[in-house]
Structure formats: C-alpha cells, structure tokens
Short mmCIF file of C-alpha atoms in Angstrom, two decimals:
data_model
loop_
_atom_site.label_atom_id
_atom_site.label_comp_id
_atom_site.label_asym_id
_atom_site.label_seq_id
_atom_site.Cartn_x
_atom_site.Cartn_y
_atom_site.Cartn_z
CA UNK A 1246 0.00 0.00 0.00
CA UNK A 1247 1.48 3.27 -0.58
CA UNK A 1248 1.54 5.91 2.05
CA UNK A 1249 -0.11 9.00 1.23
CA UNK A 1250 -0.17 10.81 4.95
CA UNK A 1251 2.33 13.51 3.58
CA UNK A 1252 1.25 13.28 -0.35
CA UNK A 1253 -0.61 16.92 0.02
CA UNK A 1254 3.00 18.80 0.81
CA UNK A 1255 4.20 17.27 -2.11
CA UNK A 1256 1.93 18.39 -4.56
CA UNK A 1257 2.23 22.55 -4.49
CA UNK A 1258 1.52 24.16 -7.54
CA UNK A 1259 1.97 21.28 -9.60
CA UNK A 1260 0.82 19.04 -12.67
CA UNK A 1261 0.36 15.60 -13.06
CA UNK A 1262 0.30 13.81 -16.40
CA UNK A 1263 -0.66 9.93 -16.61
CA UNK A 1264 0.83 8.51 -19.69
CA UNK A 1265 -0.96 6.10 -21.95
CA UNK A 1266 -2.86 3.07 -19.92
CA UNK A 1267 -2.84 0.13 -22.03
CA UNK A 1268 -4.45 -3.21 -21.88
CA UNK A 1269 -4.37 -5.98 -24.06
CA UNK A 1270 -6.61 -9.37 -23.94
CA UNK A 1271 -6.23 -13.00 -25.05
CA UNK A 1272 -8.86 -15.51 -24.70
CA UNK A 1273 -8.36 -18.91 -25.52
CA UNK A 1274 -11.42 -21.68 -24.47
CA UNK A 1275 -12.25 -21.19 -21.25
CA UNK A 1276 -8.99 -18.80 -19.96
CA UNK A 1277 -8.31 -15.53 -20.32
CA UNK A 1278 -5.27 -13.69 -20.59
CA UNK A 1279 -4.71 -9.32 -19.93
CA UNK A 1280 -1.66 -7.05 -19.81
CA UNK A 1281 -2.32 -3.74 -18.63
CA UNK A 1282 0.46 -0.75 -18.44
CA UNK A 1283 0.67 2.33 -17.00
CA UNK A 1284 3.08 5.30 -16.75
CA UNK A 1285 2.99 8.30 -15.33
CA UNK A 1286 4.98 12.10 -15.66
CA UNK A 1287 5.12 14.29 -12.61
CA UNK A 1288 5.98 18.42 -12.75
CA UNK A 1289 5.48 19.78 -9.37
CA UNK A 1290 6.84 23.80 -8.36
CA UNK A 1291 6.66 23.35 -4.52
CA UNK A 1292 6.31 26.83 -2.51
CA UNK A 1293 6.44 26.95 0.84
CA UNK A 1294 7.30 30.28 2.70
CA UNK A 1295 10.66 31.27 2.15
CA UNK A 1296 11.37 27.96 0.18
CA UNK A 1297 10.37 27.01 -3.04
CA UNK A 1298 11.32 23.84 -5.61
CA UNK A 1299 11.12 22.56 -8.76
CA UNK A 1300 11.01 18.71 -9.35
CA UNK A 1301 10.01 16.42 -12.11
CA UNK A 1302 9.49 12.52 -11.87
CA UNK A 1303 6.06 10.51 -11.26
CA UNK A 1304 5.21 11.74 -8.30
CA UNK A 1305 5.27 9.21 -6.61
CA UNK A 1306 3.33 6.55 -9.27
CA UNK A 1307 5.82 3.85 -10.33
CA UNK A 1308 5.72 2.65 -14.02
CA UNK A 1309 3.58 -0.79 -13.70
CA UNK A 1310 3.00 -3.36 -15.68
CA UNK A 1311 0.17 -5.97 -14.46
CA UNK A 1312 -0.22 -9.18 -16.00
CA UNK A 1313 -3.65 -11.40 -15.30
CA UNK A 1314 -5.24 -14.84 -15.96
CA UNK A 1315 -8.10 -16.33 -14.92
CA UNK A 1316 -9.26 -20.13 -15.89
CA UNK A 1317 -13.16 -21.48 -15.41
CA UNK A 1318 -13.38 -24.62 -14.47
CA UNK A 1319 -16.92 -25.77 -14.25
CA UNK A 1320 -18.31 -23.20 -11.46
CA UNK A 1321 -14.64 -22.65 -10.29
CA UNK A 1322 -12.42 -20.16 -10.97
CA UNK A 1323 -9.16 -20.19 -11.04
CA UNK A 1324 -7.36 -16.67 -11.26
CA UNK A 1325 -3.61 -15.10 -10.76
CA UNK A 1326 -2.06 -11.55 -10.88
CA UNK A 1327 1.70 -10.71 -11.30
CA UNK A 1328 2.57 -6.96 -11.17
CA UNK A 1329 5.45 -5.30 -12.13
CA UNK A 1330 6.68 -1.49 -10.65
CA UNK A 1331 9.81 0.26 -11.44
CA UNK A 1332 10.91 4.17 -10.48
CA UNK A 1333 11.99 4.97 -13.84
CA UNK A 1334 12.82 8.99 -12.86
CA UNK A 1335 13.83 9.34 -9.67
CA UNK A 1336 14.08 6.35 -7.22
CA UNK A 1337 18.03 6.46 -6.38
CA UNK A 1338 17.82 3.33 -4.24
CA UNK A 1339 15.87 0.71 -7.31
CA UNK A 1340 18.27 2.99 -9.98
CA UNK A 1341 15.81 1.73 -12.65
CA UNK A 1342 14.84 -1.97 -10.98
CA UNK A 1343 12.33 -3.32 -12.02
CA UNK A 1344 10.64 -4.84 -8.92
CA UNK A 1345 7.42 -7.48 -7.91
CA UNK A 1346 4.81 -5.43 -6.44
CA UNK A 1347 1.64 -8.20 -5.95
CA UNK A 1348 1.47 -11.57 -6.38
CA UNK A 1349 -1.64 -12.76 -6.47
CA UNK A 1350 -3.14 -16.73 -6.83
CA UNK A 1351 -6.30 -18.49 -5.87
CA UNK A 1352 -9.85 -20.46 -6.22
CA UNK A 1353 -13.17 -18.96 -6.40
CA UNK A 1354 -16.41 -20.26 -6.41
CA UNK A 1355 -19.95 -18.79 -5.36
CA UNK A 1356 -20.71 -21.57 -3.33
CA UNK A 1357 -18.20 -21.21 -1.39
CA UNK A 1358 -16.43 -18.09 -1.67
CA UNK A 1359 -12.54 -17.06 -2.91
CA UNK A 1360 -9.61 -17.98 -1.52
CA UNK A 1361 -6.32 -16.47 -2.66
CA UNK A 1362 -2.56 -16.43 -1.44
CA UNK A 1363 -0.70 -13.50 -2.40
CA UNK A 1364 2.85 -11.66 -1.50
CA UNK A 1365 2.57 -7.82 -1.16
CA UNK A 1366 -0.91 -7.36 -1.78
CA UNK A 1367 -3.70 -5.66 0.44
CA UNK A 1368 -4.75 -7.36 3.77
CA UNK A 1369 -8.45 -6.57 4.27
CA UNK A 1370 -8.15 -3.50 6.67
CA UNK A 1371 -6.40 -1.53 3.54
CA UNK A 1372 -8.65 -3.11 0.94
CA UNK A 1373 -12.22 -1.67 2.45
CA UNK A 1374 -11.38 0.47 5.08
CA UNK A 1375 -8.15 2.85 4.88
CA UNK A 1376 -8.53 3.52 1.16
CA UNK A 1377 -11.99 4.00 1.67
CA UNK A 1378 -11.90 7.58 0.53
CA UNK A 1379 -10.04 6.52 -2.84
CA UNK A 1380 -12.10 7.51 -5.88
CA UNK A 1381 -12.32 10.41 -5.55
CA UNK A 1382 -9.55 11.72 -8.20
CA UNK A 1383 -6.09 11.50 -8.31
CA UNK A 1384 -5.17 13.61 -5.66
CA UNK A 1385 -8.64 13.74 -3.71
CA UNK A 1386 -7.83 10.68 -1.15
CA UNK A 1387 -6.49 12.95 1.01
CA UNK A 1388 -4.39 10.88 3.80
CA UNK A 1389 -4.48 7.24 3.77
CA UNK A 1390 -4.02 5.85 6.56
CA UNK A 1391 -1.19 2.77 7.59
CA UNK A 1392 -1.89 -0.58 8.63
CA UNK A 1393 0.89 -2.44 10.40
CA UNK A 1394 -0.05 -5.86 9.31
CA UNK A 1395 2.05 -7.33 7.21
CA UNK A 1396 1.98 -8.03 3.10
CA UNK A 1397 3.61 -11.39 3.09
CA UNK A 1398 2.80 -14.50 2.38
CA UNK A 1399 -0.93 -13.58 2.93
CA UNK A 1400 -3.53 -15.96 2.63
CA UNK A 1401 -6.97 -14.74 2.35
CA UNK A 1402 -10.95 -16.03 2.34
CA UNK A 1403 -13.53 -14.45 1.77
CA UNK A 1404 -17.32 -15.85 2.34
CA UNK A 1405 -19.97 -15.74 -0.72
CA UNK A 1406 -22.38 -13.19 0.07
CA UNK A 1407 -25.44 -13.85 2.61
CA UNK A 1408 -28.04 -11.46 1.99
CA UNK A 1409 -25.64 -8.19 1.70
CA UNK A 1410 -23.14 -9.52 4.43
CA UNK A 1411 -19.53 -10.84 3.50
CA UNK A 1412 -16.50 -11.34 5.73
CA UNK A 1413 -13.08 -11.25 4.39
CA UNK A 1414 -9.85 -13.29 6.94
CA UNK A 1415 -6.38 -12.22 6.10
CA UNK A 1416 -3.87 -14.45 7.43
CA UNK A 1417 -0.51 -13.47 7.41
CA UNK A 1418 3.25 -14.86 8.57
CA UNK A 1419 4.60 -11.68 10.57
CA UNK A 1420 8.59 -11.48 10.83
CA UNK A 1421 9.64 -10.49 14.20
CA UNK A 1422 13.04 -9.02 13.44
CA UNK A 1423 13.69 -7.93 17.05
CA UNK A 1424 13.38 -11.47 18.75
CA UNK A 1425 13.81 -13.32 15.04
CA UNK A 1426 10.39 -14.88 16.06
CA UNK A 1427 7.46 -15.32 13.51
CA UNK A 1428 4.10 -14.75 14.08
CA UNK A 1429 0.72 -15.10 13.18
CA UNK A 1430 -0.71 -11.75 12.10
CA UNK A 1431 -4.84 -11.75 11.84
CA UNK A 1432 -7.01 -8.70 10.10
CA UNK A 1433 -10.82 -9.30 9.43
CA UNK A 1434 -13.64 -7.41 7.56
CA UNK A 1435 -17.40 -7.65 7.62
CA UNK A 1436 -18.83 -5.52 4.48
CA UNK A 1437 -22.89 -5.02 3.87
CA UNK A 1438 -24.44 -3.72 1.45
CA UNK A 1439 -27.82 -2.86 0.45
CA UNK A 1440 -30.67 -0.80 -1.17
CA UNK A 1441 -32.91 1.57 0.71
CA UNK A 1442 -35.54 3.07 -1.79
CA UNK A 1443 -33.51 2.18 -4.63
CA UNK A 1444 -30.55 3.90 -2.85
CA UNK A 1445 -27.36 1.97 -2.70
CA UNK A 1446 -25.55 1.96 0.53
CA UNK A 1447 -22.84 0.03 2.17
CA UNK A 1448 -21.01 -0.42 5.38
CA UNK A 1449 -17.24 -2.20 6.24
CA UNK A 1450 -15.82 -3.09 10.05
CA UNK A 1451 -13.09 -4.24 10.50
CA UNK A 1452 -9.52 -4.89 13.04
CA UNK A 1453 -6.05 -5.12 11.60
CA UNK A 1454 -2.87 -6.66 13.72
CA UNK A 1455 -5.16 -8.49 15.89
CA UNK A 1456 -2.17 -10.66 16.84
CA UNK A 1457 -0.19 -7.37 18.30
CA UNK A 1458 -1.09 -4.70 20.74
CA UNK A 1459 -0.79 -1.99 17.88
CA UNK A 1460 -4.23 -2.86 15.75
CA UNK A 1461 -5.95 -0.56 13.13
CA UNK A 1462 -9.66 -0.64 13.65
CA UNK A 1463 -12.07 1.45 11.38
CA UNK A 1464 -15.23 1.55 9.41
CA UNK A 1465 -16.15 3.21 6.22
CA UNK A 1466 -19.92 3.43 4.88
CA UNK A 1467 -21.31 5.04 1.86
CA UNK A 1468 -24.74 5.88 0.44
CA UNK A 1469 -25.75 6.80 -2.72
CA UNK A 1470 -28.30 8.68 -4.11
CA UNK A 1471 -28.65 8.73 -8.03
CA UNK A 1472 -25.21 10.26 -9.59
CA UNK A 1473 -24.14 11.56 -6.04
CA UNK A 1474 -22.21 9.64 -3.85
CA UNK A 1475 -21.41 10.19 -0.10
CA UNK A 1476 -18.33 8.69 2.01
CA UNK A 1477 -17.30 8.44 5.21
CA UNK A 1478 -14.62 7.13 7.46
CA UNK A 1479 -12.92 6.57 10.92
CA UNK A 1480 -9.63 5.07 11.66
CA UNK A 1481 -7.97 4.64 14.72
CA UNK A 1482 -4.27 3.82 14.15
CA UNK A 1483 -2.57 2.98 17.42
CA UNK A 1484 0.55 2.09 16.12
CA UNK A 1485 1.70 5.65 16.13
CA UNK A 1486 -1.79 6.79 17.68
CA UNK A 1487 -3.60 8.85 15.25
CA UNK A 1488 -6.63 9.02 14.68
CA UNK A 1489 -8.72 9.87 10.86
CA UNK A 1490 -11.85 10.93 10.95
CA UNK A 1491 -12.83 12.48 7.12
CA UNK A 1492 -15.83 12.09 4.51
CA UNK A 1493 -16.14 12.65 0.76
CA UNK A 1494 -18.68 13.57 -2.10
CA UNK A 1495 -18.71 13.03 -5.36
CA UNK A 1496 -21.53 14.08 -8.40
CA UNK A 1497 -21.37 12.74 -12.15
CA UNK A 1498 -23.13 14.54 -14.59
CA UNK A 1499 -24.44 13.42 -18.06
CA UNK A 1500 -21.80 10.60 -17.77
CA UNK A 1501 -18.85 13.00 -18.78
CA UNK A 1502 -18.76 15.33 -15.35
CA UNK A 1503 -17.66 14.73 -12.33
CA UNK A 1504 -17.32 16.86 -9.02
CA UNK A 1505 -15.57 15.20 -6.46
CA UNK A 1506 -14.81 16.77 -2.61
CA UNK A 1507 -12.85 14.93 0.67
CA UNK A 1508 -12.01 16.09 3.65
CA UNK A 1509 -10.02 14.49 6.28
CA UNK A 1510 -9.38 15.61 10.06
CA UNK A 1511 -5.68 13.77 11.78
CA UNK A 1512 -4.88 13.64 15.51
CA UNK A 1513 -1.35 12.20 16.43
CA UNK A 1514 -0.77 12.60 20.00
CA UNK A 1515 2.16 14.60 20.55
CA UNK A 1516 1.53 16.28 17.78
CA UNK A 1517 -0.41 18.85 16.33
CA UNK A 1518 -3.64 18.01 14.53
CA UNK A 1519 -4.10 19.11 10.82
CA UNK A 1520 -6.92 18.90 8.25
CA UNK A 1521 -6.90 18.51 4.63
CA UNK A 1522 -9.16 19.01 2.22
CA UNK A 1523 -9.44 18.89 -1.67
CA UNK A 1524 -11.49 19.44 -4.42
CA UNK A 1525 -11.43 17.31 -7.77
CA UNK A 1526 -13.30 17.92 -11.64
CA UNK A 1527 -12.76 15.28 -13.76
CA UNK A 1528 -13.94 15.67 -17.58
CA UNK A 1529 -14.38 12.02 -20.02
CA UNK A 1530 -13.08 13.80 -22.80
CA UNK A 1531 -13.60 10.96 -24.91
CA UNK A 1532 -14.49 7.16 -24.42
CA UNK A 1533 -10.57 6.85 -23.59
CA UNK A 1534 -9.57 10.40 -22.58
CA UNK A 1535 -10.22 11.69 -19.21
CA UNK A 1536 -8.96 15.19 -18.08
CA UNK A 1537 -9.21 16.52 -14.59
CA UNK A 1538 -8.67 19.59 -12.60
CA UNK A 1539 -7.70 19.16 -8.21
CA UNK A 1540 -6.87 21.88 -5.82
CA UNK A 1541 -5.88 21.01 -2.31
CA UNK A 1542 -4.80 22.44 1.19
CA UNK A 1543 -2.84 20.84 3.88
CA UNK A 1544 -3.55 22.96 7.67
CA UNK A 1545 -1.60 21.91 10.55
CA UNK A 1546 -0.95 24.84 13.10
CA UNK A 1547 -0.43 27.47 11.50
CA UNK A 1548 1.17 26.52 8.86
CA UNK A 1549 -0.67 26.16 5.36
CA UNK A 1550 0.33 24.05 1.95
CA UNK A 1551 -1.55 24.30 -0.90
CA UNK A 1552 -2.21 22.55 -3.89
CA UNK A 1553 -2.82 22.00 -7.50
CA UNK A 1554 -2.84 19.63 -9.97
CA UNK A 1555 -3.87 18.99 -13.68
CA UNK A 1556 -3.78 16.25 -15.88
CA UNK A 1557 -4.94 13.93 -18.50
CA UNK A 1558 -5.16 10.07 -18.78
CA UNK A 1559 -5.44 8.26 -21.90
CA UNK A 1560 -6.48 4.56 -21.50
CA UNK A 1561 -7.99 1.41 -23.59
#
C-alpha cells in the first residue's frame, strides 16, 4: 500500500500527467489472458514560505506493468495476478529496478467463496477500510491511513455473500526481526451492502494486527443517491496513535462530469492536529480520454500548503 499521509505537501503548484494506460486481452477456451500498463509524468513547483522547488518525476506513481489470468473450471475459478513497478525517474535506491509489487493466486467459487494467497498485496483492513476515501480523483484521497499488518505470504478467504453480508480473513506470517520470532498476524472485515428506496448503501468493520497490541480498527460506509455519492470514514491507528476521521462527495453529470470533494481531520498525540481538504473535476473527454482539474490544502498549526494539480489520462 502506498503511504499518502504527507502526499498533500508534495503536490504545491503542480501538474500531473498519466501517460498512456494500455491493456491488451487474449482468450483462448475457457482462460483468459490481460496485460495492462501504465506510466505516469510528474511536474510539481513546490512553494512553501521562504522555500520554493522545482522537481520532475512521477510523483510518486511507479511505471507498472500488471499481467492477469483467470481459468473457469466448471463453477470454479481459477485466477492469478503478477505486477510489475519500477521508479523509472527518480528512485536512487531501485536505480531503474524493475521490482514485484503483488502476487496474487487463488480459487473462487460462489458456493463457497474465494480464496487467494498472495505476497505484497492488500490485507483486508487496507482493501475496504483505509482507502476507503479513494475515488475520488487522483489527488482527492487525502491521507491514507497505515496498517501495520504485514503483506507477506498472505492468505486470504472471503465468504460468498449472505443477503448483503460478507467477511473477508487475512492471514498473514509476521517477521519479528527484534526477537527473530514469527508470528501469526490476523485482520478481518465484515462488508454489507444494500438498497434503501432504490438507494445503494454500504457499510465495512473491521480490526487489523489483531495478533499485536498496535491494531488498526475502522469503518467506512457510503450511500448513494442517483449520480451523487457520499463517504465516510474513521480510523484509529494505534501504532503511532492517530486518529482519521474524514468524509467525501462526489456528483457525475451526463456521464462525462464529475465533481468530487474529501475532507479528512488527523490527531497524532504529541503532535499537532491538521486537516486537509481537496477538491477534484474530472472531464471524459472521450471514451478513452479523461482530463481533470484538483486543488488542495494541507492545515496543521499554522502553517498552510496548498495545492494544484492537472492532468490527463489516456487509456484502452
């Protein structure tokens, strides 16, 4: 998961440019095949006070490439996911590498649910609950919040649905490196959703690091009315004790608009509190062009950062 708590800061008076997104698909019988790519260009003119930069990279976005498969056999499903990352501007410690992000196998089956074993991938705390503002545009996620539990060697289940309710069990072998000990490491989700007068709206619990004394607990619930969407979220991190209490909104129009707001409040105890908000346009050009527009602000104390971004993404 990448950590976005001090994204905002980086962002001043900049532009972000997402290169072409590719994806190309094989099928052959009863398995199919996809390669999707992505690149991205950063340009960001950083001024703060008395100080003031110029940088240009990705911003933070790694080049990816993601390959896919998934296999039906009878009612089963078999399915895998190998992506690739590499800093190709400015990452001094990869120089260029080209690295394994997630790896991703497993079995699913509406009977009886998915099961999947990966290595770097999402435990189900990140997944529902600390990217729950995502969406929202590019830079409009304000602050995501960090787990603790661990990426590897994750095995995961997830139950078939029961009239709205899931649950998804993460599993995970937890390297110790101060007593070179191993441990368990346990995060669990329930999710519901469901329709209220033809409104959609949903609601995820969950615990991370149930194993250690520093768990992530939160819940994030939406409800949706037409075209307009509405998002909110609490975290409580105590790991390095803060706390995230925020909420988003976001309106399409005619298919081709869309107006997108977050907010997000942070106490760290010990620490001063700060509050970020940001608002997002995004424009479908065309059926593979998007443009879209973000300003942001970063408050802690009294000291202010703001924001801007524009950019483009081509994809197919």
């Amino acid at each position: 998961m990448n950590n976005k708590k001090w994204l905002l800061p980086l962002m001043m008076s900049g532009s972000f440019l997402a290169l072409p997104a590719s994806a190309v698909e094989f099928e052959f019988d009863d398995t199919v095949l996809s390669i999707k790519a992505k690149a991205y260009l950063w340009y960001a003119n950083t001024d703060k006070g008395a100080t003031s930069s110029k940088t240009l990279g990705n911003g933070g976005e790694k080049t990816e490439i993601e390959f896919k498969f998934k296999h039906k056999i009878d009612d089963t499903e078999v399915f895998g996911e190998i992506e690739l990352k590499s800093d190709v501007f400015n990452d001094a410690d990869s120089s260029g590498r080209i690295d394994t992000d997630d790896i991703v196998l497993g079995l699913k089956n509406p009977a009886w649910g998915q099961v999947s074993f990966s290595k770097n991938n999402d435990d189900p705390v990140e997944k529902y609950i600390t990217e729950g503002l995502e969406g929202l545009g590019k830079f409009a996620d304000v602050s995501e919040a960090a787990t603790t539990s661990s990426r590897n060697n994750q095995l995961q289940y997830k139950t078939p649905d029961f009239s709205g309710f899931n649950v998804v069990l993460g599993v995970a072998q937890q390297s110790n490196t101060s007593s070179a000990t191993d441990k368990a490491d346990i995060s669990y989700v329930v999710n519901y959703k469901g329709e209220v007068s033809g409104n959609k709206f949903g609601v995820s619990v969950g615990v991370g690091d149930t194993s250690d004394t520093d768990k992530t607990k939160g819940i994030n619930a939406f409800y949706q009315i037409g075209n307009t969407k509405l998002i909110l979220n609490h975290i409580k991190e105590d790991k390095d004790s803060e706390t995230f209490q925020g909420f988003g909104v976001s309106h399409k129009f005619n298919k081709k608009h869309k107006l997108s707001f977050a907010y997000q409040k942070v106490e760290k105890t010990g620490s001063s509190d700060r509050q970020e908000k940001a608002l997002s346009y995004q424009y479908q050009m065309f059926e593979h062009l998007k443009l879209y527009a973000e300003v942001a602000r970063l408050d802690k104390a009294d000291d202010k950062d703001d924001a801007l971004g524009v950019g483009a993404k081509f994809s197919f």
